[in-house]
Short mmCIF file of C-alpha atoms in Angstrom, two decimals:
data_model
loop_
_atom_site.label_atom_id
_atom_site.label_comp_id
_atom_site.label_asym_id
_atom_site.label_seq_id
_atom_site.Cartn_x
_atom_site.Cartn_y
_atom_site.Cartn_z
CA UNK A 1 0.11 0.04 0.07
CA UNK A 2 1.54 3.26 -0.89
CA UNK A 3 1.80 6.14 1.48
CA UNK A 4 -0.72 8.33 -0.51
CA UNK A 5 -3.36 5.51 -0.38
CA UNK A 6 -2.72 5.42 3.44
CA UNK A 7 -2.73 9.17 3.83
CA UNK A 8 -6.22 9.21 1.92
CA UNK A 9 -7.49 6.68 4.12
CA UNK A 10 -6.38 8.32 7.14
CA UNK A 11 -7.95 11.47 5.96
CA UNK A 12 -11.31 9.90 4.88
CA UNK A 13 -11.27 8.42 8.60
CA UNK A 14 -10.56 11.88 10.32
CA UNK A 15 -13.42 13.25 8.26
CA UNK A 16 -15.83 10.42 9.37
CA UNK A 17 -14.95 11.14 12.99
CA UNK A 18 -15.43 14.92 12.32
CA UNK A 19 -19.07 14.23 11.07
CA UNK A 20 -19.89 12.09 14.24
CA UNK A 21 -19.63 8.55 12.08
CA UNK A 22 -17.73 5.65 13.12
CA UNK A 23 -15.41 4.64 9.99
CA UNK A 24 -15.39 1.14 11.13
CA UNK A 25 -19.26 0.95 10.89
CA UNK A 26 -18.96 2.49 7.36
CA UNK A 27 -16.47 -0.40 6.11
CA UNK A 28 -18.81 -2.81 7.68
CA UNK A 29 -21.73 -1.51 5.67
CA UNK A 30 -19.42 -0.91 2.50
CA UNK A 31 -18.57 -4.44 2.72
CA UNK A 32 -22.36 -5.44 2.58
CA UNK A 33 -23.14 -3.13 -0.19
CA UNK A 34 -20.27 -4.52 -2.09
CA UNK A 35 -21.28 -7.91 -1.44
CA UNK A 36 -24.76 -6.83 -2.66
CA UNK A 37 -23.43 -5.18 -5.94
CA UNK A 38 -21.19 -8.09 -6.67
CA UNK A 39 -23.98 -10.59 -6.37
CA UNK A 40 -26.11 -8.33 -8.89
CA UNK A 41 -23.55 -7.85 -11.42
CA UNK A 42 -24.77 -11.06 -12.92
CA UNK A 43 -27.29 -9.68 -15.64
CA UNK A 44 -29.59 -12.54 -15.04
CA UNK A 45 -30.30 -11.11 -11.42
CA UNK A 46 -31.97 -7.86 -12.95
CA UNK A 47 -29.14 -5.38 -11.72
CA UNK A 48 -28.48 -3.84 -8.46
CA UNK A 49 -30.02 -0.83 -7.02
CA UNK A 50 -28.27 2.41 -6.75
CA UNK A 51 -25.97 3.04 -3.48
CA UNK A 52 -28.84 5.68 -2.66
CA UNK A 53 -31.73 3.23 -2.82
CA UNK A 54 -29.77 0.39 -1.41
CA UNK A 55 -28.87 2.46 1.62
CA UNK A 56 -32.38 3.65 2.28
CA UNK A 57 -33.35 0.15 2.35
CA UNK A 58 -30.45 -0.83 4.51
CA UNK A 59 -31.22 1.99 6.89
CA UNK A 60 -34.88 0.98 7.23
CA UNK A 61 -33.92 -2.58 8.17
CA UNK A 62 -31.22 -1.51 10.52
CA UNK A 63 -33.82 0.86 12.36
CA UNK A 64 -36.35 -2.00 12.45
CA UNK A 65 -33.74 -4.75 13.91
CA UNK A 66 -32.52 -1.97 16.38
CA UNK A 67 -36.08 -1.52 17.55
CA UNK A 68 -36.80 -5.13 18.03
CA UNK A 69 -33.51 -6.24 19.65
CA UNK A 70 -33.57 -6.38 23.28
CA UNK A 71 -30.24 -5.11 24.70
CA UNK A 72 -27.91 -6.58 27.04
CA UNK A 73 -25.45 -4.41 29.17
CA UNK A 74 -22.71 -5.70 26.68
CA UNK A 75 -24.40 -4.71 23.50
CA UNK A 76 -23.57 -1.19 22.00
CA UNK A 77 -27.50 -1.04 21.19
CA UNK A 78 -27.78 0.01 25.03
CA UNK A 79 -26.84 3.64 24.05
CA UNK A 80 -29.02 4.92 21.43
CA UNK A 81 -26.16 7.54 20.58
CA UNK A 82 -23.55 4.92 20.33
CA UNK A 83 -21.46 5.45 17.30
CA UNK A 84 -22.31 2.02 15.83
CA UNK A 85 -25.69 3.34 14.98
CA UNK A 86 -24.53 6.00 12.68
CA UNK A 87 -26.54 4.62 9.88
CA UNK A 88 -29.56 5.15 11.95
CA UNK A 89 -28.98 8.36 13.83
CA UNK A 90 -26.84 10.18 11.23
CA UNK A 91 -28.17 8.95 7.97
CA UNK A 92 -26.94 11.88 5.77
CA UNK A 93 -23.49 12.03 7.48
CA UNK A 94 -23.24 8.28 7.09
CA UNK A 95 -24.46 8.17 3.50
CA UNK A 96 -21.96 10.98 2.62
CA UNK A 97 -18.87 8.76 4.26
CA UNK A 98 -20.07 5.49 2.60
CA UNK A 99 -20.03 7.56 -0.79
CA UNK A 100 -16.61 8.78 -0.11
CA UNK A 101 -15.44 5.45 1.03
CA UNK A 102 -16.60 3.85 -2.37
CA UNK A 103 -15.07 6.68 -4.36
CA UNK A 104 -11.80 6.04 -2.41
CA UNK A 105 -12.16 2.34 -3.04
CA UNK A 106 -12.42 2.82 -6.80
CA UNK A 107 -9.59 5.46 -7.07
CA UNK A 108 -7.18 3.21 -5.17
CA UNK A 109 -8.34 -0.01 -6.80
CA UNK A 110 -8.62 -2.00 -3.63
CA UNK A 111 -10.62 -2.68 -0.81
CA UNK A 112 -10.52 -0.04 2.06
#
């Protein structure tokens, strides 16, 4: 990995933190979107949703699961403001971080 790529990733992670979004959570969601997108690249499956549409669905599902979960003292879902709930509590900032990560991944030719 080149120093430029490392610096770009550090810059992105710093931007995420400034927005109140956990970069690790964004990376996890990016992995899910990547898997979804890769699965639907096969033309027989009808094509994938746009990132915006997929994220809307993902956010709705995450919010539904969070509402149904019965938290325990060891789970991060105890605190509704926990950083790992950024896709629900800060959707605009989270979506922007996800979009930036996808652009970074495309520019560097690898997985972030």
